[in-house]
Amino acid sequence: MENNHKVEHSQLTLMKSKRFLPFFSTQFLGAFNDNIFKNTLMLLIAFTATQSIGLDTNTVMNLAAGLFILPFFLFSAIAGQLADKYEKSSIIRKVKFAEIIIMCLAAVCFITESYSLLLLLLFVMGTQSTFFGPVKYAILPQHLRDDELVGGNALVEMGTFIAILLGTIGAGLLMGGDNTQIVTAIVVVITAIAGYMVSRSIPEAAPSDPDMKLDFNIFKTTIQVLKYAREDRSVYLSIMAISWFWFLGAAYLTQFPNFAKNILQGDSSVVTLLLALFSIGIGVGSMLCERLSGHKVEIGIVPIGSLGLTIFGIDLYSSVPVYEVVQPLNWLAFLDREGSIRVLIDLVGIGMFGGMFIVPLYAYIQKNAKPERIAQIIAANNIMNALF
């Protein structure tokens, strides 16, 4: 009976399980809040706040991106140590409670239009995300069976990209409405509170190495976790492959606005369309992984994902239409233009094969990393992802 159950279960059944649903909801709300906060702040800076900061828009945008990513370099190793030494659900609750405090401060800054302080809070929010990262992936193998790992990771990746999409769309809607700062302040605080309340239902996950001695020397611990990651060649190569994917994914995502505006002659709704289809593709590809792998951690799917990324990437390059410069088109008008559907199919394909590429790699690391160091291995992965 047990074997039959393992073959027949679907990853969607995890969404009914207390072992998984509270964790999934917590990380989904966190990713959504990150993106509502970041994107609304970016839009406010781009359109209204540059003068108050005293820097040009491009400088501020690059500064903001750097401030959010910097904590992943500085604090990932310490975050990994904490996640291995202490009970994981309690760490998640503390991190989510910190998010409430951060978002209450952000709410005050939004209402008072203190954009310089909001940039500082972007660094603090990045730090909060840094401490959530290792425990986010290290807790899954403790709550899920081996035959559920691929499905669980698929749901996490799908949820993350849908949260990014909804956060991006939400930021655009907030900018288009009245009282943007006040409404944003309310949304980010309510979302943070909801994330903390849901996190209280995450089951306990025993510490991996409770006797570990913590070392708060940032540089020493960073070098140490990277050494741990290199001890198992297969795990290290998986980390490098994931980092390569985030390098590629970031290249696509950051180019969507310029691609839509300058090449496709579209307005902001076309940017949203590109992001939506890319995210849906990743969701579909992630969900296909469990079926393709036969509920096992199967690294053989990864080359298929890589091949698909290459083919659809090349086709996107060769299919980009050349349009005469016209008034920016909305997404409906864009769909009527010759060549638009092929571009969109390519983006869905890139997303879908990207999901098939990355999900088995995360599951492989979780299954094969040394149990007493799993969070530190994930921390090494986060450091390399941020670098790429």
XYZ file of C-alpha atoms in Angstrom, residues 1-7 145:
8
model
C 0.000 0.000 0.000
C 2.783 2.402 0.890
C 4.441 1.939 -2.502
C 1.141 2.501 -4.318
C 0.590 5.652 -2.288
C 4.014 6.943 -3.257
C 3.372 6.433 -6.938
C 9.533 12.326 2.208
